[in-house]
PDB file of C-alpha atoms in Angstrom:
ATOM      1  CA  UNK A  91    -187.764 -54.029   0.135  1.00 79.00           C
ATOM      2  CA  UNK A  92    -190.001 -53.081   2.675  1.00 87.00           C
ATOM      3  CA  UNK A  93    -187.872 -54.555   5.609  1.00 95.00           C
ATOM      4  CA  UNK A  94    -189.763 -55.888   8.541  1.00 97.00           C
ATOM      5  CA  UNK A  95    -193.324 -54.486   8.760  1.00 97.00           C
ATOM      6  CA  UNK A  96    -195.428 -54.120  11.717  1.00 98.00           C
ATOM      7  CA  UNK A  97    -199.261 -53.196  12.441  1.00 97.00           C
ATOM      8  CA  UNK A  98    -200.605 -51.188  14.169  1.00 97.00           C
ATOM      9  CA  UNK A  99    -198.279 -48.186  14.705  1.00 96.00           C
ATOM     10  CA  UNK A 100    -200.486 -47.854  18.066  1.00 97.00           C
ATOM     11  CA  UNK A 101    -203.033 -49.349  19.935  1.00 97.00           C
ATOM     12  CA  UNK A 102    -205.078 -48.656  23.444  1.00 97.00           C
ATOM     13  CA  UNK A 103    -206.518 -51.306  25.458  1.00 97.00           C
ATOM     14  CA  UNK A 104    -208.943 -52.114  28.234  1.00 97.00           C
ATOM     15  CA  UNK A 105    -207.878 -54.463  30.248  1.00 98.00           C
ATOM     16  CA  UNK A 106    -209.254 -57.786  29.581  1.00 97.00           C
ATOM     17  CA  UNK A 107    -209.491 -57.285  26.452  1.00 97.00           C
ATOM     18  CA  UNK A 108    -207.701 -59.228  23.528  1.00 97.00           C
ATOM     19  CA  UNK A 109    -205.650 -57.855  20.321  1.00 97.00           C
ATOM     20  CA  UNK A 110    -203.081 -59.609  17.352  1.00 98.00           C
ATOM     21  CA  UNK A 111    -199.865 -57.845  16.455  1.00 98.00           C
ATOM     22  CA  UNK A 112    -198.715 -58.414  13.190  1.00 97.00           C
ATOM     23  CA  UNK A 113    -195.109 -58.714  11.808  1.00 98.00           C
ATOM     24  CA  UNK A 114    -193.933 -59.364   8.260  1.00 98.00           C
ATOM     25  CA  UNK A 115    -191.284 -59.745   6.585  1.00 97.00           C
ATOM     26  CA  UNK A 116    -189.795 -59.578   3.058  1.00 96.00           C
ATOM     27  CA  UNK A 117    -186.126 -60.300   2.927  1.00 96.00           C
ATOM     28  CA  UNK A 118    -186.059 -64.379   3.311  1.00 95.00           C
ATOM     29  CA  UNK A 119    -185.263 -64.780   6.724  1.00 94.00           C
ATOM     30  CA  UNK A 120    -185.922 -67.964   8.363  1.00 93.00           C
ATOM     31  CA  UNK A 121    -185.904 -66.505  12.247  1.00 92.00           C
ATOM     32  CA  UNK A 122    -188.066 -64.444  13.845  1.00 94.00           C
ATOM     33  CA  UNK A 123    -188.326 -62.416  17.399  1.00 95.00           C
ATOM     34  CA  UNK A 124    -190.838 -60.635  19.270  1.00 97.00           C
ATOM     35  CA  UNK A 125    -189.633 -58.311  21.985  1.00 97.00           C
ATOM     36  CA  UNK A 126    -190.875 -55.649  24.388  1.00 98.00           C
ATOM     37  CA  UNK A 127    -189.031 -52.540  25.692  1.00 97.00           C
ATOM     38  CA  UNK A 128    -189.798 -50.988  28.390  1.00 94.00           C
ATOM     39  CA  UNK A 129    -187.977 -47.820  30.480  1.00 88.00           C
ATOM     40  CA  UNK A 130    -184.520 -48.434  32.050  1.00 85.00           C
ATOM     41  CA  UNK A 131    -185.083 -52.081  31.208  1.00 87.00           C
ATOM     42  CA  UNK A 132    -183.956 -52.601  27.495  1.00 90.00           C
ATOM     43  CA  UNK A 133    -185.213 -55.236  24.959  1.00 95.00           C
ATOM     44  CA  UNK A 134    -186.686 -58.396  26.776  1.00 95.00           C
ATOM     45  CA  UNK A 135    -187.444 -61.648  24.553  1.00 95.00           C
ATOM     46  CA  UNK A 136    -191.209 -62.756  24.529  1.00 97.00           C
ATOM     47  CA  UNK A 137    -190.984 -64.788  22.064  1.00 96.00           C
ATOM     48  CA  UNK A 138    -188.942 -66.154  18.899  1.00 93.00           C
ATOM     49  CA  UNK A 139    -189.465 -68.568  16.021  1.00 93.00           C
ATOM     50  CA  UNK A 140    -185.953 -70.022  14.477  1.00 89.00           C
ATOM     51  CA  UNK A 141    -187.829 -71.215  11.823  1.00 89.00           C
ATOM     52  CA  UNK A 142    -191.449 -71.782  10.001  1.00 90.00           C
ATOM     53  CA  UNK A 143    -192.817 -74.299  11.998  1.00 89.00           C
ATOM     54  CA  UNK A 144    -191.085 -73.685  15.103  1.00 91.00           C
ATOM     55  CA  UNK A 145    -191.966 -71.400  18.222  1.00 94.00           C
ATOM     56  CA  UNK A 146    -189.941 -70.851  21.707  1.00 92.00           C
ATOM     57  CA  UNK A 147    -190.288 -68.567  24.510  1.00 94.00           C
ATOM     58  CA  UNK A 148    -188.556 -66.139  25.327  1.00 92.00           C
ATOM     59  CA  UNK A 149    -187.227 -64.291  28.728  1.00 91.00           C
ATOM     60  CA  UNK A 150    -190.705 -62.825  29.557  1.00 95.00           C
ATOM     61  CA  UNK A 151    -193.692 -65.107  27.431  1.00 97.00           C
ATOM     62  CA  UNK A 152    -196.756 -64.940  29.993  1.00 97.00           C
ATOM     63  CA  UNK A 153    -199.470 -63.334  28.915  1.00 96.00           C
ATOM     64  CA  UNK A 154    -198.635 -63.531  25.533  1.00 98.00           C
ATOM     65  CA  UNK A 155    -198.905 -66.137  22.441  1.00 97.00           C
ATOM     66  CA  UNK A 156    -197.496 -66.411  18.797  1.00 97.00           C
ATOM     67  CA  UNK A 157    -198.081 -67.890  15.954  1.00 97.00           C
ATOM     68  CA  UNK A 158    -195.677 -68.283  12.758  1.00 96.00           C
ATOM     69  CA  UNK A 159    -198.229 -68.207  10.201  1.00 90.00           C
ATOM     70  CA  UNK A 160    -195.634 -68.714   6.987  1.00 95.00           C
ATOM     71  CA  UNK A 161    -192.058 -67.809   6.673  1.00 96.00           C
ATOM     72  CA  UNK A 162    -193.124 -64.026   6.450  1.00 97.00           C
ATOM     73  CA  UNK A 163    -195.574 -63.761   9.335  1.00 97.00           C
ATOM     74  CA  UNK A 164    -195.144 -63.787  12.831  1.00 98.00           C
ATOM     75  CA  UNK A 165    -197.975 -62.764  15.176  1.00 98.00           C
ATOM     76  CA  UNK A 166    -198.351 -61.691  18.462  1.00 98.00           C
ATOM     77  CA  UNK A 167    -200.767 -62.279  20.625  1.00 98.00           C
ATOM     78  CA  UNK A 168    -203.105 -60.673  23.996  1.00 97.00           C
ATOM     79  CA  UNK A 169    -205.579 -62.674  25.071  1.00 94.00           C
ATOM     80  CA  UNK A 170    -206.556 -60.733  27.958  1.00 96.00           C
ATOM     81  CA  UNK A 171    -204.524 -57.975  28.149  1.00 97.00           C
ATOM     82  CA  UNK A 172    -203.469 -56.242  31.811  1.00 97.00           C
ATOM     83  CA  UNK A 173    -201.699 -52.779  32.594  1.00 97.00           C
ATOM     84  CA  UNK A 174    -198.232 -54.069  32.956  1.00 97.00           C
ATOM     85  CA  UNK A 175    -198.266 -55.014  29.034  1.00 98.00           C
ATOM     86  CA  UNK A 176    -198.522 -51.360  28.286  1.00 98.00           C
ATOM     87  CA  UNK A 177    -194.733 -51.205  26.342  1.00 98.00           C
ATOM     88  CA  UNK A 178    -193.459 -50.977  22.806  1.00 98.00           C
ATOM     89  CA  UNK A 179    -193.351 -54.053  21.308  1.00 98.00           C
ATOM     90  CA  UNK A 180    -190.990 -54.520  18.637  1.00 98.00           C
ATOM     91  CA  UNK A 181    -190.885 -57.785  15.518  1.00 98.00           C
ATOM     92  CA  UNK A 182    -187.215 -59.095  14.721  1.00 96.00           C
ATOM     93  CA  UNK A 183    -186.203 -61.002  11.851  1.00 95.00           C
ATOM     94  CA  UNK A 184    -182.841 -62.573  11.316  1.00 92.00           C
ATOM     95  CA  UNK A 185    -180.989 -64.903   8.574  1.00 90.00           C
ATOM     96  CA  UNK A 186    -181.086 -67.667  10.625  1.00 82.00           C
ATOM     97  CA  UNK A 187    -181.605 -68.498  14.410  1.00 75.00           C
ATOM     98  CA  UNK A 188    -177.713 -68.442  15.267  1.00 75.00           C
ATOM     99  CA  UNK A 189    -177.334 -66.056  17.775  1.00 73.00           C
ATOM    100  CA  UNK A 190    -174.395 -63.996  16.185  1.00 78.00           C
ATOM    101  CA  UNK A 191    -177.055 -63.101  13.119  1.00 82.00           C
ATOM    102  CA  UNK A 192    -177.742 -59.250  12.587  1.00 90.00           C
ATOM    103  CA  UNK A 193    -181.481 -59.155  13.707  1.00 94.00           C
ATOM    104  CA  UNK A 194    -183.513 -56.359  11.457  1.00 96.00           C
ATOM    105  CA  UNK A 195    -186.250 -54.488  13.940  1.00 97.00           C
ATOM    106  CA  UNK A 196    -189.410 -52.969  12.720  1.00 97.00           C
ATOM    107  CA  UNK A 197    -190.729 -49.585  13.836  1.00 97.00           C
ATOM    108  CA  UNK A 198    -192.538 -50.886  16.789  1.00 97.00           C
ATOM    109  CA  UNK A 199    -196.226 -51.072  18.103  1.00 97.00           C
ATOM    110  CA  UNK A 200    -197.039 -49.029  20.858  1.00 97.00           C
ATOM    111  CA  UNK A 201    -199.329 -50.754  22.858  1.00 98.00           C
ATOM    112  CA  UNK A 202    -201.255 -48.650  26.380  1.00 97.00           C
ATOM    113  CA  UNK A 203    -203.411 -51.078  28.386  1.00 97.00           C
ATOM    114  CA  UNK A 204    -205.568 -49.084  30.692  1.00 97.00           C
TER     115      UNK A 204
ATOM    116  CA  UNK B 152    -179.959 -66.717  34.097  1.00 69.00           C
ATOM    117  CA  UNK B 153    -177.810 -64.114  31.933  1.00 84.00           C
ATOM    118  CA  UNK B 154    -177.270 -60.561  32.431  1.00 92.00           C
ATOM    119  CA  UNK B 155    -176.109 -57.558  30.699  1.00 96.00           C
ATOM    120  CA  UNK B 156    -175.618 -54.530  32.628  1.00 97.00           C
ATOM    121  CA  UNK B 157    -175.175 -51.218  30.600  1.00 97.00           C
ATOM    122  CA  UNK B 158    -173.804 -47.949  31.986  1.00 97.00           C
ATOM    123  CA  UNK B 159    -174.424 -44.681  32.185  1.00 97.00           C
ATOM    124  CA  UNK B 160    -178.117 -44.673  31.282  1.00 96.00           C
ATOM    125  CA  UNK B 161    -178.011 -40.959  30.346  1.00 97.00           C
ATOM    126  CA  UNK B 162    -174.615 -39.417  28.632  1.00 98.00           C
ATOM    127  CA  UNK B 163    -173.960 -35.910  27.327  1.00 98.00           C
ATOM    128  CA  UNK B 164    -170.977 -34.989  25.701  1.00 98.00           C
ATOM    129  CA  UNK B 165    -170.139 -31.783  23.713  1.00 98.00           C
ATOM    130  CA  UNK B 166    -170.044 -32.144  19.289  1.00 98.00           C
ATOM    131  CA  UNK B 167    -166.764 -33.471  18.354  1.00 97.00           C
ATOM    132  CA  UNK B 168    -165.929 -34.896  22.170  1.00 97.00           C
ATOM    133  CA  UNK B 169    -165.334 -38.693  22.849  1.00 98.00           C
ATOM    134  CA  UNK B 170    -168.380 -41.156  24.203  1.00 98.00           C
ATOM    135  CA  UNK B 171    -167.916 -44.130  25.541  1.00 98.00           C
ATOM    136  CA  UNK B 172    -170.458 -46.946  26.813  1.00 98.00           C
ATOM    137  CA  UNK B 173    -169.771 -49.963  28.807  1.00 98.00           C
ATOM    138  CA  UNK B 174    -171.367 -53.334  29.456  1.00 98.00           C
ATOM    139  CA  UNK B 175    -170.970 -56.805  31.341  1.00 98.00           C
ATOM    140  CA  UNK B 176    -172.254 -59.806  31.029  1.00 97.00           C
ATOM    141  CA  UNK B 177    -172.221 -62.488  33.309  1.00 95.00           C
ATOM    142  CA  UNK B 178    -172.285 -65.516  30.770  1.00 91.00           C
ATOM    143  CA  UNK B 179    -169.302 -66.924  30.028  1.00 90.00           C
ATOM    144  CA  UNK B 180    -170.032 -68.710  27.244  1.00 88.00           C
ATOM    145  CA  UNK B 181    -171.705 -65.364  25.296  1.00 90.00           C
ATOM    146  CA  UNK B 182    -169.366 -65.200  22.170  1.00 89.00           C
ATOM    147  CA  UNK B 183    -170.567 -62.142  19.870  1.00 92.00           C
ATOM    148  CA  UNK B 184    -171.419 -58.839  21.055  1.00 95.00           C
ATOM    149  CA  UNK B 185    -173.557 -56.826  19.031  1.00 96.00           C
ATOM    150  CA  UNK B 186    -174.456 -52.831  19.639  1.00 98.00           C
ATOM    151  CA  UNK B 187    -177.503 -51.242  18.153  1.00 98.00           C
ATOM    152  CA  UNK B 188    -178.690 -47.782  17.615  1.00 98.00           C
ATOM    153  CA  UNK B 189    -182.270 -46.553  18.061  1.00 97.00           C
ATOM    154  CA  UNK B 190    -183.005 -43.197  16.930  1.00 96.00           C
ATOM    155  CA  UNK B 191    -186.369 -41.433  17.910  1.00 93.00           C
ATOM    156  CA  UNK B 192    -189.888 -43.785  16.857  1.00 92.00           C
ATOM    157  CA  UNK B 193    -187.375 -46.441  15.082  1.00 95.00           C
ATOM    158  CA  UNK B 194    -186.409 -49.674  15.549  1.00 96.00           C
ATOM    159  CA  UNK B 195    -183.169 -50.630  16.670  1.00 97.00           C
ATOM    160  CA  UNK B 196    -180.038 -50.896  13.996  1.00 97.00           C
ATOM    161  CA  UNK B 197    -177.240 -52.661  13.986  1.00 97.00           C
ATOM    162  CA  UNK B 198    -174.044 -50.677  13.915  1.00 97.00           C
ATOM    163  CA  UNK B 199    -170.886 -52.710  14.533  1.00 97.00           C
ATOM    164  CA  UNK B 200    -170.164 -56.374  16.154  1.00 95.00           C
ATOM    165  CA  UNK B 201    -167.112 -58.075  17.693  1.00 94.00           C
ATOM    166  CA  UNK B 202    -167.016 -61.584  18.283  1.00 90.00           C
ATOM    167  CA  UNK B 203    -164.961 -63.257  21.098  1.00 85.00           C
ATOM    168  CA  UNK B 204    -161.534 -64.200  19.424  1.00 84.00           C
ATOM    169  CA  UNK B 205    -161.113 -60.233  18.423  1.00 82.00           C
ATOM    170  CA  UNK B 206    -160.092 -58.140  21.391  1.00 90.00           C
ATOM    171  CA  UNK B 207    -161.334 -54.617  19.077  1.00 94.00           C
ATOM    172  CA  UNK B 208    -162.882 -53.293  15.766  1.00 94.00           C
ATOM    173  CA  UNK B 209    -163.314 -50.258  14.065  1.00 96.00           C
ATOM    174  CA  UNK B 210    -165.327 -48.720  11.691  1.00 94.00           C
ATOM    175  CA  UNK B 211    -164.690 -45.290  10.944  1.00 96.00           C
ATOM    176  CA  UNK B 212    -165.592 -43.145  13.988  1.00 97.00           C
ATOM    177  CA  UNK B 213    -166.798 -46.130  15.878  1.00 98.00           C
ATOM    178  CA  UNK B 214    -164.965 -48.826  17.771  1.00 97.00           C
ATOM    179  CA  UNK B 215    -165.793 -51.680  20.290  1.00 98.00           C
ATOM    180  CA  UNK B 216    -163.689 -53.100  22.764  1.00 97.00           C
ATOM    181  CA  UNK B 217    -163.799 -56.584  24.568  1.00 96.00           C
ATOM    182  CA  UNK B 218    -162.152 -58.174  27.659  1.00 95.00           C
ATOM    183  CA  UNK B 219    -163.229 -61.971  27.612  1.00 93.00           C
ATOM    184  CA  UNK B 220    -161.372 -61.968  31.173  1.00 93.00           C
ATOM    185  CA  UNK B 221    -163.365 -58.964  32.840  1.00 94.00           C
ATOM    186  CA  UNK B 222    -166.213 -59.934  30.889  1.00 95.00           C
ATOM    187  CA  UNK B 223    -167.640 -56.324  29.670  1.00 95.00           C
ATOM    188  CA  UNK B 224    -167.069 -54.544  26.464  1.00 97.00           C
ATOM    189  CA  UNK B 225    -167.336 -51.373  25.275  1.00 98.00           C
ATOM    190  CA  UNK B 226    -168.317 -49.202  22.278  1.00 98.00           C
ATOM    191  CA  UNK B 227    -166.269 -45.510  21.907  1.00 98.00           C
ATOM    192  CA  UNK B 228    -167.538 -43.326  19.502  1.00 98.00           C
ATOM    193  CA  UNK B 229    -164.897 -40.614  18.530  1.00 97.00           C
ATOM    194  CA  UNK B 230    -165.636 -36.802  17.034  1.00 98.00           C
ATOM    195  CA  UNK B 231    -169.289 -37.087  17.629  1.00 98.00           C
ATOM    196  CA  UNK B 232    -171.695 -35.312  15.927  1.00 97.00           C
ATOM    197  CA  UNK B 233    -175.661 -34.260  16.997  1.00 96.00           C
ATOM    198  CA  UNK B 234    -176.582 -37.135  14.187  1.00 96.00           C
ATOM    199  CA  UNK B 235    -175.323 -39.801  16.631  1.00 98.00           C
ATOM    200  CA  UNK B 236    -177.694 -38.990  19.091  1.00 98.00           C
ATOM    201  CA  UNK B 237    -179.965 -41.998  20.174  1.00 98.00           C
ATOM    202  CA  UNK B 238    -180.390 -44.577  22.425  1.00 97.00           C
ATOM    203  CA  UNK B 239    -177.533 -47.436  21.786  1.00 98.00           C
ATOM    204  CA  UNK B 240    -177.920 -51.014  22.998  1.00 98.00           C
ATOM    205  CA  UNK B 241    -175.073 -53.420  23.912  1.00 98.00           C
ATOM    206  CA  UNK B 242    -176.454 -57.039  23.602  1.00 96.00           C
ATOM    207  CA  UNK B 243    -174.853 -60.621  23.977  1.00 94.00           C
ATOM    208  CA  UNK B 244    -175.102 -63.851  22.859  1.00 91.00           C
ATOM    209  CA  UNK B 245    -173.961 -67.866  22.966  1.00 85.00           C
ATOM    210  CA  UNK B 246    -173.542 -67.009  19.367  1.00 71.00           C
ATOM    211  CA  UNK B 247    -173.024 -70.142  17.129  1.00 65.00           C
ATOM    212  CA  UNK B 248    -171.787 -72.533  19.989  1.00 55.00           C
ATOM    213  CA  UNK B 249    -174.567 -72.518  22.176  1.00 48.00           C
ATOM    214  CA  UNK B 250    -177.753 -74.829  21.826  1.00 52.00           C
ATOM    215  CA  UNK B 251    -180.372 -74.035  24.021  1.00 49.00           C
ATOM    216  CA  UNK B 252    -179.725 -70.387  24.434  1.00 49.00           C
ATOM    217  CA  UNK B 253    -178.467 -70.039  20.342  1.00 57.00           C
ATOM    218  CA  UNK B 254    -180.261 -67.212  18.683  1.00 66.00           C
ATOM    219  CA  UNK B 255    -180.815 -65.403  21.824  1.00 85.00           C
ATOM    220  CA  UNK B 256    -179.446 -61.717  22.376  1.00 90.00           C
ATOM    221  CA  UNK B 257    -179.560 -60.500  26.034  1.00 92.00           C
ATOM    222  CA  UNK B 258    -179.785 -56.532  25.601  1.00 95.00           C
ATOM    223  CA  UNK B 259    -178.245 -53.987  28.288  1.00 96.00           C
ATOM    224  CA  UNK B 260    -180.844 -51.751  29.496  1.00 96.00           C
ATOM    225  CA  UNK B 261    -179.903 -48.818  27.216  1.00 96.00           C
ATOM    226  CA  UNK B 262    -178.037 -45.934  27.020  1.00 97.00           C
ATOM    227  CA  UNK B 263    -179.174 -42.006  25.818  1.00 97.00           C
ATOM    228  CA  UNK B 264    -176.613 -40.344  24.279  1.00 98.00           C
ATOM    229  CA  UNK B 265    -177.167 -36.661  23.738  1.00 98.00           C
ATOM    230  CA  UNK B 266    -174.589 -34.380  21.392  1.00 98.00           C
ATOM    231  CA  UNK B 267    -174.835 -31.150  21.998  1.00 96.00           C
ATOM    232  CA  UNK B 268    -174.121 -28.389  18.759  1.00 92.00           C
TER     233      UNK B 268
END
């Protein structure tokens, strides 16, 4: 079990332009989370998907998109990307959407918009 | 909308000394209480849980406190040792009796927690 995979490992931007983040992930979960973290300010919500089909923001969601592609995949997206999305963006997956589920991280994307 | 405030943001302590972490939140309807642990290029990990009708719980060298009435919890790590250095995370939630906000974990904003040899 590979866990929850994400690509790429890093990435550097000019601003404007756009870029996908991908998230998979193999263990059958039916939830799935997109967060950022930045310095002093922990793990912020973009995004999250309690289920294939389904899509709701999160605490922060402008500037960004998603799209839950099939129960494994859960993408993230820049359309026109701007400095203050330079962060570490991490995928999430969980059992279900209840919110007292163990979420399962991936290693992260670092992302630098210049 | 709901907050979690973590504290210190930096702690040192000395191998086999005490650490303890504290949070709030200011939702009083958050129900579970998870902590994570993210160590160096990872992603975060959960390492222990309490849910609001347990006021403690333990597992092995680690324990979490919680104080429905103060609102804030706490996670105490006991004999520490340099592998427990990382950031940890102390994160709430409406937990299963919420609706709008279920699924939802508000993280604190981190703390680093440095063992020295």
């Amino acid at each position: 079990n590979a866990g929850v995979t994400q690509t790429p490992k890093f990435q550097v931007l000019k601003t404007g332009q756009s870029m996908t983040l991908q998230c998979a992930q193999d263990m059958n979960h039916n939830s799935m989370y997109w967060y950022r973290q930045d310095p002093g300010m922990g793990l912020r919500l973009i995004y999250y998907s309690a289920s294939e089909g389904t899509t709701d923001k999160g605490e922060v969601p402008n500037g960004y998109n998603v799209s839950r592609l099939n129960k494994r995949e859960f993408s993230l997206r820049l359309e026109s990307a701007a400095p203050s999305q330079t962060s570490v963006y991490f995928c999430a997956s969980s059992v279900t959407g209840l919110g007292d589920n163990e979420q399962f991280f991936g290693p992260g994307t670092r992302l630098t918009v210049l | 909308g709901e907050n979690v405030e973590q504290h210190p943001s930096t702690l040192s302590v000395q191998e086999g000394d005490s650490a303890v972490i504290k949070c709030t939140y200011s939702d009083s309807a958050s129900n579970y209480f998870p902590w994570y642990k993210q160590e160096l290029g990872k992603g975060p990990q959960l390492i222990i849980d309490i849910r609001s009708n347990v006021g403690e719980k333990k597992d092995q060298r680690i324990a979490v406190t919680l104080n429905k009435t103060a609102k804030h919890f706490s996670l105490h790590i006991t004999e520490t040792q340099p592998e427990d250095s990382a950031v940890y995370f102390c994160a709430a939630s409406r937990g299963r009796h919420g609706s709008s906000n279920t699924g939802k974990l508000i993280f604190g904003q981190g703390t680093t927690l440095q063992v020295k040899p």
